[in-house]
Short mmCIF file of C-alpha atoms and ligand atoms in Angstrom, two decimals:
data_model
loop_
_atom_site.label_atom_id
_atom_site.label_comp_id
_atom_site.label_asym_id
_atom_site.label_seq_id
_atom_site.Cartn_x
_atom_site.Cartn_y
_atom_site.Cartn_z
CA MET A 18 -0.30 0.04 -0.04
CA ASN A 19 1.42 3.29 -0.78
CA ASP A 20 1.48 6.67 1.09
CA LEU A 21 -1.79 7.72 -0.51
CA GLU A 22 -3.57 4.99 -0.01
CA GLN A 23 -2.70 4.66 3.74
CA ALA A 24 -3.38 8.36 4.57
CA ARG A 25 -6.99 7.73 2.75
CA ARG A 26 -7.42 4.50 4.64
CA THR A 27 -6.36 6.35 7.96
CA PHE A 28 -8.70 9.04 7.41
CA ARG A 29 -11.70 6.61 6.88
CA ASP A 30 -10.78 4.44 9.85
CA GLU A 31 -10.44 7.89 12.07
CA LEU A 32 -14.07 9.05 11.01
CA ILE A 33 -15.63 5.58 11.77
CA GLU A 34 -14.04 5.45 15.09
CA SER A 35 -15.17 8.66 16.00
CA GLY A 36 -18.56 7.84 14.90
CA LEU A 37 -18.66 10.77 12.53
CA LEU A 38 -19.54 8.30 10.06
CA VAL A 39 -20.60 4.54 10.26
CA GLY A 40 -19.75 2.36 7.37
CA LEU A 41 -22.22 0.20 5.78
CA GLY A 42 -20.16 -2.66 4.60
CA GLY A 43 -18.98 -1.44 1.02
CA ASN A 44 -16.46 0.81 0.02
CA GLY A 45 -18.14 4.62 -0.17
CA LEU A 46 -21.37 4.01 1.62
CA TYR A 47 -21.84 5.32 4.75
CA ALA A 48 -24.42 6.70 7.39
CA GLN A 49 -23.87 10.04 8.74
CA SER A 50 -23.95 11.01 12.59
CA ALA A 51 -26.07 13.57 13.56
CA ASP A 52 -22.85 15.60 14.10
CA PHE A 53 -21.68 14.99 10.62
CA ALA A 54 -25.38 15.79 9.66
CA LEU A 55 -25.04 19.20 11.33
CA ILE A 56 -22.07 20.21 9.55
CA VAL A 57 -23.41 19.23 6.23
CA ALA A 58 -26.91 21.35 7.36
CA GLY A 59 -24.47 24.35 7.99
CA ILE A 60 -22.59 24.20 4.68
CA THR A 61 -26.07 23.85 3.02
CA ARG A 62 -27.36 27.00 4.44
CA LEU A 63 -24.25 28.76 3.92
CA VAL A 64 -24.04 27.79 0.16
CA GLU A 65 -27.94 29.16 -0.15
CA THR A 66 -27.20 32.29 2.01
CA THR A 67 -24.12 33.12 -0.66
CA GLY A 68 -26.15 32.26 -3.87
CA ALA A 69 -29.50 33.95 -2.84
CA ASP A 70 -28.87 37.26 -4.35
CA GLY A 71 -28.38 35.65 -7.60
CA GLY A 72 -24.90 37.49 -8.55
CA SER A 73 -24.91 39.50 -11.94
CA SER A 74 -28.01 37.76 -13.28
CA GLY A 75 -30.36 40.15 -11.17
CA LEU A 76 -32.40 36.90 -10.91
CA SER A 77 -33.75 35.70 -7.38
CA PRO A 78 -32.61 31.70 -7.89
CA ARG A 79 -35.98 29.28 -8.17
CA ARG A 80 -35.41 26.32 -5.43
CA LEU A 81 -35.86 22.71 -6.81
CA ARG A 82 -35.44 19.57 -4.71
CA PHE A 83 -34.95 16.27 -6.65
CA PRO A 84 -35.49 12.43 -5.42
CA PRO A 85 -32.26 10.26 -5.86
CA VAL A 86 -33.79 8.77 -8.94
CA PHE A 87 -35.18 10.40 -12.02
CA PRO A 88 -36.68 9.02 -15.46
CA ARG A 89 -34.59 7.00 -18.29
CA GLN A 90 -36.13 9.28 -20.72
CA ALA A 91 -34.18 12.23 -19.54
CA PHE A 92 -31.26 10.19 -18.63
CA GLU A 93 -30.90 9.24 -22.24
CA LYS A 94 -30.92 12.94 -23.38
CA THR A 95 -28.11 13.68 -20.86
CA ASP A 96 -26.04 11.41 -23.19
CA TYR A 97 -24.44 10.37 -19.93
CA LEU A 98 -24.22 6.83 -21.15
CA ALA A 99 -21.63 7.91 -23.86
CA SER A 100 -19.55 9.71 -21.49
CA PHE A 101 -19.43 8.03 -18.03
CA PRO A 102 -21.00 4.29 -18.35
CA HIS A 103 -18.53 3.42 -15.65
CA LEU A 104 -20.29 5.48 -12.76
CA THR A 105 -23.70 4.86 -13.96
CA GLY A 106 -26.45 2.99 -11.99
CA ALA A 107 -29.93 2.16 -13.04
CA VAL A 108 -32.86 0.76 -11.03
CA SER A 109 -34.23 -2.70 -11.97
CA THR A 110 -37.16 -4.42 -10.56
CA PHE A 111 -39.22 -7.78 -10.87
CA THR A 112 -42.28 -7.62 -12.94
CA GLY A 113 -42.72 -11.78 -13.11
CA ASP A 114 -45.60 -13.91 -12.06
CA ASN A 115 -45.84 -16.13 -9.33
CA GLU A 116 -44.27 -19.06 -11.38
CA GLU A 117 -41.56 -16.92 -12.37
CA HIS A 118 -41.23 -15.48 -8.63
CA ALA A 119 -41.11 -19.10 -7.32
CA ARG A 120 -38.15 -19.86 -9.64
CA MET A 121 -36.07 -17.12 -8.64
CA LEU A 122 -36.42 -17.54 -5.21
CA ALA A 123 -35.50 -21.28 -5.86
CA GLY A 124 -32.40 -20.36 -7.77
CA ARG A 125 -31.12 -17.79 -4.88
CA GLU A 126 -31.78 -20.63 -2.41
CA ALA A 127 -29.47 -22.71 -4.66
CA GLY A 128 -26.82 -19.93 -4.68
CA GLN A 129 -27.51 -18.57 -7.69
CA SER A 130 -27.83 -14.91 -8.74
CA TRP A 131 -31.25 -13.44 -9.20
CA ASP A 132 -30.14 -10.22 -10.96
CA SER A 133 -31.45 -11.78 -14.19
CA TRP A 134 -34.47 -12.08 -12.94
CA LEU A 135 -34.73 -8.37 -12.82
CA THR A 136 -35.97 -5.90 -15.55
CA PRO A 137 -35.38 -2.28 -16.22
CA ALA A 138 -37.78 0.10 -14.28
CA GLU A 139 -37.42 2.98 -16.41
CA THR A 140 -35.64 4.93 -13.49
CA MET A 141 -31.91 5.95 -13.34
CA LEU A 142 -30.02 7.38 -9.80
CA VAL A 143 -29.15 10.64 -10.61
CA PRO A 144 -25.44 11.19 -11.49
CA ALA A 145 -25.43 14.95 -10.68
CA ALA A 146 -27.61 17.26 -9.07
CA CYS A 147 -28.18 19.62 -12.04
CA HIS A 148 -29.24 16.55 -14.33
CA PRO A 149 -32.91 16.34 -13.70
CA VAL A 150 -33.54 20.08 -13.99
CA TYR A 151 -33.18 20.13 -17.78
CA ALA A 152 -36.29 18.24 -18.90
CA THR A 153 -38.34 20.71 -16.62
CA LEU A 154 -36.88 23.51 -19.08
CA ALA A 155 -37.91 22.48 -22.27
CA GLY A 156 -39.59 24.76 -24.43
CA VAL A 157 -38.67 28.86 -24.51
CA LEU A 158 -37.18 30.31 -21.38
CA PRO A 159 -38.61 33.61 -19.88
CA PRO A 160 -36.57 36.74 -20.88
CA GLY A 161 -33.50 36.85 -19.04
CA GLY A 162 -33.26 32.97 -18.73
CA GLU A 163 -33.25 30.96 -15.85
CA LEU A 164 -31.26 30.81 -12.64
CA ILE A 165 -32.40 27.89 -10.26
CA GLU A 166 -30.93 26.18 -7.39
CA VAL A 167 -30.81 22.63 -7.15
CA ALA A 168 -29.74 19.88 -4.36
CA GLY A 169 -30.12 16.29 -3.91
CA HIS A 170 -28.34 12.85 -3.55
CA CYS A 171 -26.29 11.62 -6.27
CA PHE A 172 -24.73 8.22 -7.19
CA ARG A 173 -21.76 7.31 -8.75
CA HIS A 174 -20.29 3.80 -9.42
CA GLU A 175 -16.90 4.49 -7.98
CA PRO A 176 -16.35 2.47 -4.68
CA ALA A 177 -13.26 3.64 -3.10
CA VAL A 178 -11.52 3.39 0.43
CA ASP A 179 -10.76 7.35 0.03
CA PRO A 180 -13.76 9.04 2.25
CA ALA A 181 -13.81 11.70 -0.08
CA ARG A 182 -14.91 9.46 -3.09
CA MET A 183 -18.38 8.14 -2.00
CA GLN A 184 -20.98 6.42 -4.25
CA ALA A 185 -23.86 8.41 -2.60
CA PHE A 186 -23.50 11.93 -1.99
CA GLN A 187 -25.06 15.30 -2.02
CA MET A 188 -24.64 17.93 -3.94
CA HIS A 189 -26.02 21.71 -4.18
CA GLU A 190 -26.05 23.62 -7.24
CA PHE A 191 -26.94 27.38 -8.76
CA VAL A 192 -27.88 26.08 -12.62
CA ARG A 193 -27.99 29.37 -15.00
CA VAL A 194 -29.77 28.85 -18.37
CA GLY A 195 -29.91 31.43 -21.12
CA SER A 196 -27.55 32.97 -23.91
CA PRO A 197 -23.85 31.99 -23.91
CA VAL A 198 -22.92 34.94 -22.13
CA GLN A 199 -25.44 34.76 -19.46
CA ALA A 200 -24.32 31.47 -18.51
CA GLN A 201 -20.66 31.87 -18.87
CA ASP A 202 -20.54 34.87 -16.89
CA HIS A 203 -22.32 32.42 -14.03
CA ARG A 204 -19.54 30.22 -14.17
CA THR A 205 -16.84 32.94 -14.31
CA GLU A 206 -18.47 34.72 -11.25
CA TRP A 207 -18.89 31.55 -9.12
CA ILE A 208 -15.00 30.52 -9.20
CA ASP A 209 -14.45 33.56 -7.22
CA ARG A 210 -17.60 33.44 -5.12
CA ALA A 211 -16.92 29.34 -4.43
CA GLU A 212 -13.40 30.12 -3.56
CA ALA A 213 -14.52 33.04 -1.40
CA LEU A 214 -16.86 31.15 0.43
CA LEU A 215 -14.64 28.06 1.06
CA THR A 216 -11.60 30.38 2.17
CA SER A 217 -13.99 31.79 4.71
CA LEU A 218 -14.40 28.49 6.29
CA GLY A 219 -10.54 28.30 6.82
CA LEU A 220 -10.01 26.25 3.78
CA ASP A 221 -7.02 26.26 1.39
CA ALA A 222 -8.96 25.93 -1.78
CA GLU A 223 -7.45 26.78 -5.16
CA ALA A 224 -8.83 26.82 -8.55
CA VAL A 225 -7.75 24.48 -10.92
CA GLY A 226 -8.66 23.69 -14.54
CA ALA A 227 -9.99 20.09 -14.45
CA ASN A 228 -11.89 17.84 -16.81
CA ASP A 229 -14.59 15.17 -16.15
CA PRO A 230 -13.52 11.65 -15.63
CA PHE A 231 -14.69 10.70 -19.21
CA PHE A 232 -14.52 6.73 -20.08
CA GLY A 233 -12.26 5.02 -22.66
CA ARG A 234 -10.44 5.93 -25.25
CA ALA A 235 -12.74 8.62 -26.90
CA GLY A 236 -12.99 10.01 -23.59
CA ARG A 237 -9.39 11.09 -23.68
CA LEU A 238 -10.26 13.29 -26.60
CA LEU A 239 -13.20 14.62 -24.52
CA ALA A 240 -11.34 15.44 -21.55
CA SER A 241 -8.71 17.30 -23.61
CA ASN A 242 -11.27 19.20 -25.31
CA GLN A 243 -12.87 20.44 -22.11
CA ARG A 244 -9.69 21.48 -20.90
CA ARG A 245 -8.70 23.32 -23.81
CA GLN A 246 -11.77 24.81 -23.97
CA ASN A 247 -12.00 25.61 -20.31
CA LEU A 248 -15.14 24.51 -19.77
CA LYS A 249 -14.51 23.01 -16.08
CA THR A 250 -13.06 24.48 -12.92
CA GLU A 251 -12.56 23.03 -9.77
CA LEU A 252 -11.91 24.13 -6.17
CA VAL A 253 -9.52 22.05 -4.89
CA VAL A 254 -8.35 21.44 -1.50
CA ARG A 255 -5.55 19.18 -0.22
CA LEU A 256 -6.81 16.55 2.02
CA TYR A 257 -3.82 14.87 1.93
CA GLY A 258 -1.35 17.27 1.83
CA GLU A 259 1.15 16.58 -1.07
CA LEU A 260 0.11 13.03 -1.74
CA ASP A 261 -1.78 13.84 -4.57
CA ASP A 262 -3.13 16.74 -6.45
CA GLY A 263 -6.00 17.28 -3.91
CA THR A 264 -9.81 16.93 -3.95
CA ALA A 265 -12.25 19.03 -5.59
CA VAL A 266 -14.76 20.27 -3.09
CA ALA A 267 -16.68 22.12 -5.92
CA SER A 268 -16.66 22.98 -9.72
CA CYS A 269 -17.64 25.54 -12.09
CA ASN A 270 -18.90 24.21 -15.25
CA TYR A 271 -19.96 25.53 -18.56
CA HIS A 272 -21.80 23.20 -20.76
CA GLN A 273 -22.45 25.53 -23.81
CA ASP A 274 -25.53 24.22 -25.85
CA HIS A 275 -25.39 20.47 -24.76
CA PHE A 276 -28.14 20.44 -22.52
CA GLY A 277 -30.08 23.18 -24.28
CA THR A 278 -30.01 20.93 -27.64
CA ALA A 279 -30.69 17.88 -26.13
CA PHE A 280 -33.84 19.17 -24.22
CA GLY A 281 -35.02 21.82 -26.72
CA ILE A 282 -34.71 24.32 -24.44
CA THR A 283 -34.77 28.09 -26.37
CA LEU A 284 -34.37 31.59 -25.63
CA THR A 285 -36.78 33.73 -26.73
CA ASP A 286 -35.15 34.90 -30.08
CA GLY A 287 -35.56 30.76 -31.00
CA ASP A 288 -31.51 30.39 -30.55
CA VAL A 289 -30.93 26.97 -28.68
CA ALA A 290 -30.16 28.08 -24.81
CA HIS A 291 -26.65 27.48 -22.91
CA SER A 292 -26.21 26.67 -19.43
CA ALA A 293 -23.64 26.48 -16.70
CA CYS A 294 -23.54 25.32 -13.05
CA VAL A 295 -21.43 25.49 -9.89
CA GLY A 296 -21.95 22.59 -7.78
CA PHE A 297 -21.04 22.12 -4.13
CA GLY A 298 -20.21 18.92 -2.79
CA LEU A 299 -21.28 18.75 0.72
CA GLU A 300 -20.04 15.80 2.21
CA ARG A 301 -16.76 16.60 0.62
CA ILE A 302 -16.68 20.12 2.22
CA ALA A 303 -17.30 18.48 5.56
CA LEU A 304 -14.53 16.03 5.23
CA ALA A 305 -12.12 19.29 4.14
CA LEU A 306 -13.13 21.30 7.34
CA LEU A 307 -12.85 17.85 9.56
CA ARG A 308 -9.66 17.28 8.19
CA THR A 309 -8.53 21.02 8.50
CA HIS A 310 -10.00 21.63 11.62
CA GLY A 311 -9.77 18.31 13.32
CA LEU A 312 -12.36 16.09 13.98
CA ASP A 313 -14.07 17.70 17.03
CA ALA A 314 -16.17 20.28 15.79
CA SER A 315 -16.62 21.99 19.01
CA ALA A 316 -13.27 23.10 19.04
CA TRP A 317 -13.34 24.57 15.55
CA PRO A 318 -12.50 28.34 15.05
CA THR A 319 -15.24 30.40 16.61
CA SER A 320 -16.04 32.22 13.16
CA VAL A 321 -16.28 28.90 11.14
CA ARG A 322 -18.70 27.75 13.83
CA ALA A 323 -21.04 31.12 13.28
CA LEU A 324 -21.19 30.70 9.68
CA LEU A 325 -22.03 27.09 9.73
CA SER A 326 -24.71 27.81 12.75
CA LEU A 327 -23.06 24.80 14.74
ZN1 LIG B 18 -24.48 20.59 -12.61
#
């Protein structure tokens, strides 16, 4: 085991031993203690308050909260399967009759896998908090576009020892859909705003150009295009010192017309809408705080506790 793996394992063990997280028996799946959930709730409120003025958009964010699953039809339109098949989660269920049910249970009794008895339930696990919002915007946007504050649970199939890489986690986002300039301005101004928010919490956050973890050979080209066109900026905190390049706790993304085209979202003049989002990884920010200020939140700096209403 190298030093980085050891550091991640040690941090995970500390979180579990302190009772902040409870391991569920698989890598990257945890229950949160009341203390951990309080930190997450504090971060949520701070993010909401920070973005409530709508920035330069002049709009009040419209709040939407999403369930952890969304329709397969909307998932298809995001084209997530093309870029991130390895992170995808699909819901399946049993739709057979009594006889098939009995055969499934008999097979299970004999130690056989029962997965083949399940069929797709037409729902997918949400991979990014903003993905379910675009289907709700199909059609012509109001003048000035839309600014939406979204939050929800996300799933990505990447089981890991690192507690900062959970399979199920919460994201809080501000999504701007409108003209290319409106989308770009949203992304750009949130790089500074997100950095200021994290800095106010005593986190040593750095803005860096980044790319999504696209799959396979074609993905390498997509990743380099994303970097070349400067479409993604991550706010990174070094949870493990110099052992790695740091952990992204927030990201500012310009999607160009990807979602506008896929979901038929247009401006009043008929042009395809562009979109951008800033997403805060709530558990990751909580972990960065625990790493920076210690596992006992009652001993954190007064200013940080005040910002989080702890
Ligand atoms: Zn997003």
